[in-house]
Short mmCIF file of C-alpha atoms and ligand atoms in Angstrom, two decimals:
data_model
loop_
_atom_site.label_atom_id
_atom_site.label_comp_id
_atom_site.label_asym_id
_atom_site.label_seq_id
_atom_site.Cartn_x
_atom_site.Cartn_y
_atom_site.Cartn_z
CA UNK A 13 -64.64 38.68 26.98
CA UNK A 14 -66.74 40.59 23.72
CA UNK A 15 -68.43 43.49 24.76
CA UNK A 16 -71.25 45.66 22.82
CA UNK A 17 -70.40 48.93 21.69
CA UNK A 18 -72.57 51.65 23.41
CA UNK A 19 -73.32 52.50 19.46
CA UNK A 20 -76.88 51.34 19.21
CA UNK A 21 -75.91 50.35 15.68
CA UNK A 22 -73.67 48.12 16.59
CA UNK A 23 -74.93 43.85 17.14
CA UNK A 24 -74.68 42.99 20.52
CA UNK A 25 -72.29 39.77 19.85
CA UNK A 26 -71.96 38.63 23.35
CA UNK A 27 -73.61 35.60 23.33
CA UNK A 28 -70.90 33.04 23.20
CA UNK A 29 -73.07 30.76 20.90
CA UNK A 30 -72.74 33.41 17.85
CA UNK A 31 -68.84 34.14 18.71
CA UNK A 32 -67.37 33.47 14.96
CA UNK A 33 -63.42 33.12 15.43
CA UNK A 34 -61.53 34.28 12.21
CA UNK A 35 -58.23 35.01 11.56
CA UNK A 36 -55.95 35.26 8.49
CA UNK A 37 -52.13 34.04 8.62
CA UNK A 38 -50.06 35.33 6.65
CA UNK A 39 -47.39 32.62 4.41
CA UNK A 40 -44.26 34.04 5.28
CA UNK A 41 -42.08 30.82 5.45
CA UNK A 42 -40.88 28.91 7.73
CA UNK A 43 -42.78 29.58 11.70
CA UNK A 44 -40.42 29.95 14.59
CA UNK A 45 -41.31 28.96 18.33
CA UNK A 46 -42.24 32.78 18.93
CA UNK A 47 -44.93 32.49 16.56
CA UNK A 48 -45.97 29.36 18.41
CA UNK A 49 -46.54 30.76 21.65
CA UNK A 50 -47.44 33.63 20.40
CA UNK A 51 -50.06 32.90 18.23
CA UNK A 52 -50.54 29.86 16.82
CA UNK A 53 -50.69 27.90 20.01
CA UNK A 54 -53.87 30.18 20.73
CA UNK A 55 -55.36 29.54 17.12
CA UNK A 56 -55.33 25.77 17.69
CA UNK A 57 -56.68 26.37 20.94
CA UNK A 58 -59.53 28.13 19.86
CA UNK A 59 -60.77 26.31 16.73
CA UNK A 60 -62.50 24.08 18.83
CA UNK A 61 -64.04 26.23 21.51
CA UNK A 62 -66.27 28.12 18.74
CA UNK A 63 -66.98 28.31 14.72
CA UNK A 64 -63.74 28.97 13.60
CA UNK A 65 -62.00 30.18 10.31
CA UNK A 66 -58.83 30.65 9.52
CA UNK A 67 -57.33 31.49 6.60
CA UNK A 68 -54.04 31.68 4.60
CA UNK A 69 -53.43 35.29 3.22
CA UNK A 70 -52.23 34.72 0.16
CA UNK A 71 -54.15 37.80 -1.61
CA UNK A 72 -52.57 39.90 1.38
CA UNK A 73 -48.67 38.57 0.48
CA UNK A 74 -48.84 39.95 -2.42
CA UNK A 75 -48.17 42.91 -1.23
CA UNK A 76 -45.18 41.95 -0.98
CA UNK A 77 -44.21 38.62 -2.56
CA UNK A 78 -44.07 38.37 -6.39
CA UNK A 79 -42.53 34.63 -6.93
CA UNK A 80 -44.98 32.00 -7.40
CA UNK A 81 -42.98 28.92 -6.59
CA UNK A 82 -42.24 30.48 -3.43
CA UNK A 83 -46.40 31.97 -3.04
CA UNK A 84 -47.33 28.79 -3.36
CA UNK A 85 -44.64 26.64 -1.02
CA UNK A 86 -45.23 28.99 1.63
CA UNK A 87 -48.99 28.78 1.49
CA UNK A 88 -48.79 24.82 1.64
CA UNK A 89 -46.43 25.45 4.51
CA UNK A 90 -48.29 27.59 6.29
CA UNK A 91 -51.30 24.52 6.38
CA UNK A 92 -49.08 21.63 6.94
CA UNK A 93 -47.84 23.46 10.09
CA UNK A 94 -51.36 24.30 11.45
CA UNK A 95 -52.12 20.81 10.61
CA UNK A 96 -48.81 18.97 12.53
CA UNK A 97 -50.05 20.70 15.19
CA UNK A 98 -53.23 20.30 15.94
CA UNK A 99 -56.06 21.56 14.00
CA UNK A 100 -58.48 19.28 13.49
CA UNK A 101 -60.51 20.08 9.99
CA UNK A 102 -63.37 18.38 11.73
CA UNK A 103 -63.88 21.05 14.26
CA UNK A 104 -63.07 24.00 12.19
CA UNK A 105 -62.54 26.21 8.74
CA UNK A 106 -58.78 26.24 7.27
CA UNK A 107 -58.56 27.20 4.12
CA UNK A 108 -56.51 29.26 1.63
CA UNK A 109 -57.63 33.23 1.11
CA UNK A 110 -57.90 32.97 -2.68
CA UNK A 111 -59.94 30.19 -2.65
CA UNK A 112 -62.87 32.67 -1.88
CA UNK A 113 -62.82 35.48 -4.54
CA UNK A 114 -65.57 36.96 -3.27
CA UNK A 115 -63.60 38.87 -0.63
CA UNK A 116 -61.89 40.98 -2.93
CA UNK A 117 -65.75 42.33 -4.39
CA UNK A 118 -66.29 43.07 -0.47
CA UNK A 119 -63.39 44.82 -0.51
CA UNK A 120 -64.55 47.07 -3.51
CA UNK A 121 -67.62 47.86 -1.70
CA UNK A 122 -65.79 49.11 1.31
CA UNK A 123 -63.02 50.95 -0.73
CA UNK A 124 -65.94 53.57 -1.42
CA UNK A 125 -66.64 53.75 2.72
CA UNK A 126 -63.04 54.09 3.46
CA UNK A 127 -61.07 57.47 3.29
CA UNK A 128 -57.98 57.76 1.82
CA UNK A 129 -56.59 59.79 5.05
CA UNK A 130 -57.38 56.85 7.64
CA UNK A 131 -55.70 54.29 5.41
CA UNK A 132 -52.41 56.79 5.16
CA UNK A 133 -52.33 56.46 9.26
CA UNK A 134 -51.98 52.96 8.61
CA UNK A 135 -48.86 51.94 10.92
CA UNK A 136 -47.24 49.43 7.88
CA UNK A 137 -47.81 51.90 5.38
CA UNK A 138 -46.31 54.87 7.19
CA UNK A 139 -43.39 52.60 8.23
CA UNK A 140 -42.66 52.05 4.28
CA UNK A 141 -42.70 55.75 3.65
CA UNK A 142 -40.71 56.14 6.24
CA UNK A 143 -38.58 53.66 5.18
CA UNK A 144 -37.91 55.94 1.81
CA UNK A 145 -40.03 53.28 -0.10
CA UNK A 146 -42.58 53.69 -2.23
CA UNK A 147 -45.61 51.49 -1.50
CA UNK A 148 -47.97 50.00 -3.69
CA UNK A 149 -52.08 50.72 -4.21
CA UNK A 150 -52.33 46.99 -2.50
CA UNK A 151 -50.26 47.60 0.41
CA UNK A 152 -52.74 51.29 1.12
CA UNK A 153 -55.56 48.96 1.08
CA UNK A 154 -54.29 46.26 2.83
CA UNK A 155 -57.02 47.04 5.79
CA UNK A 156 -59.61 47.48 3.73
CA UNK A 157 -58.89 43.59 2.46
CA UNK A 158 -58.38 42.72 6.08
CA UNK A 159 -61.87 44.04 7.00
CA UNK A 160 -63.54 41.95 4.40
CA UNK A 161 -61.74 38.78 5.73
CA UNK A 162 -63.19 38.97 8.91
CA UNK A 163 -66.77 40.54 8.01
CA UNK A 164 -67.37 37.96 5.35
CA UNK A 165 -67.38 35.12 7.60
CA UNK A 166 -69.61 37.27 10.13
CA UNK A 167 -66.79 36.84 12.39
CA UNK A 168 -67.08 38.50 15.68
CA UNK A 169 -63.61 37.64 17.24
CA UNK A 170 -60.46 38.26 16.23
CA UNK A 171 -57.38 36.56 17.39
CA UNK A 172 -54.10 38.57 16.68
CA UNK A 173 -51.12 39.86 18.01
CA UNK A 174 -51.21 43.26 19.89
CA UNK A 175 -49.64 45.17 15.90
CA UNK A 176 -52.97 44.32 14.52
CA UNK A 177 -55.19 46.48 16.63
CA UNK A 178 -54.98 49.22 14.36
CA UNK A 179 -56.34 46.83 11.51
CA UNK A 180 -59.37 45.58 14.12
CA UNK A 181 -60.41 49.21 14.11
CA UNK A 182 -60.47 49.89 10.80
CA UNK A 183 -62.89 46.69 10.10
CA UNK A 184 -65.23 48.24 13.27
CA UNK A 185 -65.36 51.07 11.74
CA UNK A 186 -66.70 49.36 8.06
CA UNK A 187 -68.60 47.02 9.78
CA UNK A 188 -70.66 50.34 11.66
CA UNK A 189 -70.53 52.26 8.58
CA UNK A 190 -71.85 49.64 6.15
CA UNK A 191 -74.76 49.43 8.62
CA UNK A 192 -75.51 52.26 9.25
CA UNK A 193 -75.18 53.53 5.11
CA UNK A 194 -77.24 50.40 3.66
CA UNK A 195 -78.90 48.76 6.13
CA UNK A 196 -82.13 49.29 7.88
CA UNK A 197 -81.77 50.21 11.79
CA UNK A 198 -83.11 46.61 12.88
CA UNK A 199 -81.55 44.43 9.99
CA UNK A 200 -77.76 44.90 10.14
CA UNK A 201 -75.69 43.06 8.05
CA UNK A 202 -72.50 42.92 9.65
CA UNK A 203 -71.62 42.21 14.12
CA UNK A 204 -68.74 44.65 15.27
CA UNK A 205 -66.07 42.58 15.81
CA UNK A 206 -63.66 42.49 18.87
CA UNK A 207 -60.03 41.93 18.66
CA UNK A 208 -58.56 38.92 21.14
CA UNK A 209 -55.63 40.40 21.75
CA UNK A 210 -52.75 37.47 21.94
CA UNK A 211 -50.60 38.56 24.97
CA UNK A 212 -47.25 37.74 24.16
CA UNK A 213 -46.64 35.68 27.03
CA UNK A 214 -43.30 36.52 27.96
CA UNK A 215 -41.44 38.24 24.72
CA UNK A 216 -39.90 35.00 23.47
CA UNK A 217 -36.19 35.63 22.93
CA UNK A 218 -34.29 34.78 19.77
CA UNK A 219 -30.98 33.37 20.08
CA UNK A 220 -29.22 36.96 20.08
CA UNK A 221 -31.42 37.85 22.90
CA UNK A 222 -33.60 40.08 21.09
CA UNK A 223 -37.33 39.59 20.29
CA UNK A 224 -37.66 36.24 18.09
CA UNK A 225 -38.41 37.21 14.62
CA UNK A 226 -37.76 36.60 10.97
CA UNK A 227 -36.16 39.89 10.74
CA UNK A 228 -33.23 39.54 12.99
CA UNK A 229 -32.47 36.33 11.99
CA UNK A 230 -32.61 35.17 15.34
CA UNK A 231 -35.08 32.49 15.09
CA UNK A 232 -35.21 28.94 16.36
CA UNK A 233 -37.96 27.21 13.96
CA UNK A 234 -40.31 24.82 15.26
CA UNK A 235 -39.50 22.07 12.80
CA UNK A 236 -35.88 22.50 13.27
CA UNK A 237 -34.37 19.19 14.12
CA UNK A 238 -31.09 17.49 14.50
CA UNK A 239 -28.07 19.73 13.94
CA UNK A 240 -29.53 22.56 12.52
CA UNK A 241 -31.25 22.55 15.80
CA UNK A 242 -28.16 21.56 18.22
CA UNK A 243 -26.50 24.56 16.49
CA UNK A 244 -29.05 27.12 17.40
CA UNK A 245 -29.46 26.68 21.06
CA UNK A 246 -26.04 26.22 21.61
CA UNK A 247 -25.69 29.52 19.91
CA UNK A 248 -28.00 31.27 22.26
CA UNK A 249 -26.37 34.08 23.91
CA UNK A 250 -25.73 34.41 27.85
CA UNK A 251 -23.71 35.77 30.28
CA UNK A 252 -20.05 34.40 31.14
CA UNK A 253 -20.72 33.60 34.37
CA UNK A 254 -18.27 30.42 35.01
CA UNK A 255 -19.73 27.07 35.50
CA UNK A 256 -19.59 27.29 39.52
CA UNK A 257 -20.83 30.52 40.15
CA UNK A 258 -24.82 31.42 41.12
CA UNK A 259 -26.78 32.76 37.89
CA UNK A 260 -30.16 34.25 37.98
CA UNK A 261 -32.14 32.82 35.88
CA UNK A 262 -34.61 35.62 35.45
CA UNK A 263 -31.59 37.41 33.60
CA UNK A 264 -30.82 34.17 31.06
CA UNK A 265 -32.29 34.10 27.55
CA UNK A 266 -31.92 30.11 27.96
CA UNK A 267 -33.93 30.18 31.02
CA UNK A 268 -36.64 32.36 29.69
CA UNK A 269 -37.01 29.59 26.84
CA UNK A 270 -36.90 26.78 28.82
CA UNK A 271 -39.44 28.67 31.14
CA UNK A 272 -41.79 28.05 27.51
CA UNK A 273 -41.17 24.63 27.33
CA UNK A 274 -40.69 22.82 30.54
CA UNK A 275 -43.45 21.17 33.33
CA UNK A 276 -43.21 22.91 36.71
CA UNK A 277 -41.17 20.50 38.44
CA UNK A 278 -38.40 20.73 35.92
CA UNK A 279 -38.59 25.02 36.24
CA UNK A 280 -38.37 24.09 39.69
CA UNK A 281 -35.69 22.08 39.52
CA UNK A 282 -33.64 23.71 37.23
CA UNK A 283 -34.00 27.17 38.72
CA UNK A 284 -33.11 26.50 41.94
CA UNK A 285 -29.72 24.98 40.07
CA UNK A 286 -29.21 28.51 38.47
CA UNK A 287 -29.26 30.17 42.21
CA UNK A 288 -26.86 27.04 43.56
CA UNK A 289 -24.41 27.83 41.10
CA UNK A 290 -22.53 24.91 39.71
CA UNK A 291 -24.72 24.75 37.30
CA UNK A 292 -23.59 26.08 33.95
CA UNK A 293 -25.51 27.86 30.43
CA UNK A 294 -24.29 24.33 28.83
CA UNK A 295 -25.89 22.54 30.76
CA UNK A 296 -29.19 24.28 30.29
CA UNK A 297 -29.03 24.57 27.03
CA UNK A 298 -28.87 20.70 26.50
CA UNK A 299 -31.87 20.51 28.79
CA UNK A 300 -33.36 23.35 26.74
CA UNK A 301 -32.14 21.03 23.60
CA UNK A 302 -34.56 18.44 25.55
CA UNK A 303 -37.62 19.95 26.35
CA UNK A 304 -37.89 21.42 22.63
CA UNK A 305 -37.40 17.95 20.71
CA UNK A 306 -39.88 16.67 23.41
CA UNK A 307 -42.33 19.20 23.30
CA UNK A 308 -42.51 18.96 19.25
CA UNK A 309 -42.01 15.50 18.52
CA UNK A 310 -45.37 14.41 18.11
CA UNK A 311 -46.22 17.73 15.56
CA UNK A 312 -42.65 16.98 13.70
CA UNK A 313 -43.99 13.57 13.20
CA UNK A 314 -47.06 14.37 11.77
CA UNK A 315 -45.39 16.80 9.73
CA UNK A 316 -43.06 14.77 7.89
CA UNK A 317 -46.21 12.14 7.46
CA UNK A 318 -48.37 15.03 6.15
CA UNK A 319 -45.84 15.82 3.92
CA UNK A 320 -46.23 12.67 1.94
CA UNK A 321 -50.07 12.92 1.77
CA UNK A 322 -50.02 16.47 -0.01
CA UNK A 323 -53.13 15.05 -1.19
CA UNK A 324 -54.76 14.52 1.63
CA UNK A 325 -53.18 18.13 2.57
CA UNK A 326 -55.64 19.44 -0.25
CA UNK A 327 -58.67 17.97 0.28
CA UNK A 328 -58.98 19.97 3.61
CA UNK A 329 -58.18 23.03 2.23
CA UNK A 330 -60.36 22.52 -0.93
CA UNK A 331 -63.10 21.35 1.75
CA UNK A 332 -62.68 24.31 3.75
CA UNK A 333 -62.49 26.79 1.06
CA UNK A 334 -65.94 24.87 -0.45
CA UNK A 335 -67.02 25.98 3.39
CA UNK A 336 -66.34 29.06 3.34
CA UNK A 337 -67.50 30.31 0.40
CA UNK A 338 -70.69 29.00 1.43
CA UNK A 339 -70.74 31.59 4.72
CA UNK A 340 -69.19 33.92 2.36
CA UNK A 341 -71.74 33.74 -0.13
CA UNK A 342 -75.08 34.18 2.23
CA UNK A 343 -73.30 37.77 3.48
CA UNK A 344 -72.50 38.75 0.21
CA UNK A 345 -76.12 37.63 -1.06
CA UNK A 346 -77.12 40.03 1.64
CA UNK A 347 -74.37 42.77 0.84
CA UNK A 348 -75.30 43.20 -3.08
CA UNK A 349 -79.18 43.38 -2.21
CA UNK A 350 -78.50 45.96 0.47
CA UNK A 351 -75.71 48.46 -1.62
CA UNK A 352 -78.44 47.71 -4.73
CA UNK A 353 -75.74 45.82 -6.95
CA UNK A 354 -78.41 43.30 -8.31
CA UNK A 355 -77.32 40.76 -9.87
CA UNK A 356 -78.83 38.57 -13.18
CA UNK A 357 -76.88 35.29 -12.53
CA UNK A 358 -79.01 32.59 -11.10
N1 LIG B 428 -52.67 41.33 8.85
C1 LIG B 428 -52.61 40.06 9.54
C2 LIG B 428 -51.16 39.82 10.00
O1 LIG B 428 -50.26 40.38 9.44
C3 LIG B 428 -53.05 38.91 8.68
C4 LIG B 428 -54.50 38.96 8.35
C5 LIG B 428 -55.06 39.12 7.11
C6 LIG B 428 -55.58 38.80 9.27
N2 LIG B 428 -56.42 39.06 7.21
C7 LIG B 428 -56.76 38.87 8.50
C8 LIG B 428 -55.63 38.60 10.65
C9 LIG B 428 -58.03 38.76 9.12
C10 LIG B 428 -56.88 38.49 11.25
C11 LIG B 428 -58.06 38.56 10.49
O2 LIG B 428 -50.95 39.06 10.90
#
């Protein structure tokens, strides 16, 4: 999957041993079922396949978020989620950005390696611009922080969706330049990293048919339950093809969810019912209704447990943060001797 860059400066990081996963999620509220399949489904496959750290980006939201109730609600979200479904603190790293200040001094260092004209290509900062808004010194140098998220950790793969790549590129290019301006040929300090691109499996629809995501307000969340929930899918747009008539059910935004959610038998069954006709959108969509209340119910559970062990809920993230500082602290041991920053402190 990682391949070596042809650059002979660049560390050959394809021995799967070494493969550091790390990637940064940003608290944004509430996570819908397209950021489960695509994304966080792969994160908590991954964590235990290799070392693994992920991270809440609350240094990165600020970008953009100036409340602190809601900074800090959303960053508790954000690892009450992860941990309803599925990741095990045991097998890897989640903790919250902030808790290791140290990236922020590797992001000073590679401000001064970073031009100011490949940060103005950056796609999110163009798209303010070119939204008529004026962005702040923090949202310019959002990459920059980005690169020393990954390269603190001495990560080497990077799981993110397909708008990231542009970000990937930008930490390749520090981690090659920081070599190659401090380090000796043989003793580099940082591996190239490789992005893991998430393939969106299928573009999960939103209820309006459109992409799922926070900005259309199309979403279906995956905590969602009860009503709230019965309301959504119900709400999911189709066709009118009546009740008896055949329906394809590569054309049907129901179908394409239930596609997400249900065993093979039951895509079987139920597409084969689409062609026959007779079979109408209500119908799916209770089955639909079904599958999602199935699939979650475990991770709901464990939610609303977690949710009364907040302590509990902080003593992994405290642990992991106390982890990766540690792995945080060796690079940047290695970082200050390198650039010549010396410090007087121990
Ligand atoms: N920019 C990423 C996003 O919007 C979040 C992020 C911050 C990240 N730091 C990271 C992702 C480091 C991967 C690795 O999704």
């Amino acid at each position: 999957m990682q391949t070596s860059s042809s650059d002979n400066t660049a560390i050959h990081v394809a021995d799967e041993a070494a493969t550091v996963v790390v990637s940064g999620i940003q608290p944004s509220g509430i996570l819908h079922i397209g950021n489960y399949f695509g994304a966080l489904r792969q994160h908590i496959k991954l964590h235990t396949q290799h070392e693994a750290y992920y991270f809440i980006v609350n240094y990165h939201a600020l970008t953009s978020l100036k409340d602190a109730e809601a900074m800090k609600q959303y960053t508790l979200d954000v690892a009450l989620d992860y941990l309803a479904l599925g990741f095990d603190p045991e097998k890897a790293t989640l903790f919250v950005q902030s808790d290791v200040p140290q990236v922020t001094e590797l992001a000073w260092i590679f401000y001064n390696l970073t031009p100011v004209s490949q940060l103005e290509k950056g796609v999110s900062y163009k798209d303010k611009i070119a939204q008529g808004l004026s962005p702040n010194a923090g949202l310019l140098n959002y990459p920059v922080l980005q690169a020393a998220d990954i390269l603190i950790y001495g990560g080497s793969l990077v799981p993110v969706g397909a708008d990231q790549k542009q970000h990937i590129e930008i930490t390749r290019d520090l981690a090659q330049r920081f070599n190659q301006t401090f380090c000796p040929k043989d003793a580099p300090v940082f591996p190239v990293p490789e992005p893991y691109i998430l393939d969106e499996v299928s573009v999960v629809p939103g209820v309006d048919g459109r992409k799922m995501s926070k900005s259309y307000g199309n979403t279906i969340g995956i905590f969602d339950e009860g009503k709230p929930l019965k309301k959504k899918v119900m709400r999911i747009v189709t066709d009118s093809t009546p009740v008896e008539d055949p329906k394809d059910p590569e054309k049907d935004n129901v179908f394409a969810l239930i596609k997400l959610f249900a065993d093979e038998a039951s895509k079987e069954r139920i597409e084969q019912a689409y062609r026959e006709g007779g079979y109408g959108y209500g119908h799916a969509k209770k089955e639909l209704l079904g599958f999602i209340n199935e699939y979650f119910a475990e991770a709901r559970e464990r939610r609303h447990d977690l949710s009364n062990r907040m302590d509990y809920v902080m003593d992994v993230l405290q642990e992991g943060g106390k982890r990766a500082r540690e792995k945080a602290e060796s690079y940047m041991e290695r970082v200050r001797e390198c650039t010549g920053l010396i410090t007087t402190k121990r």
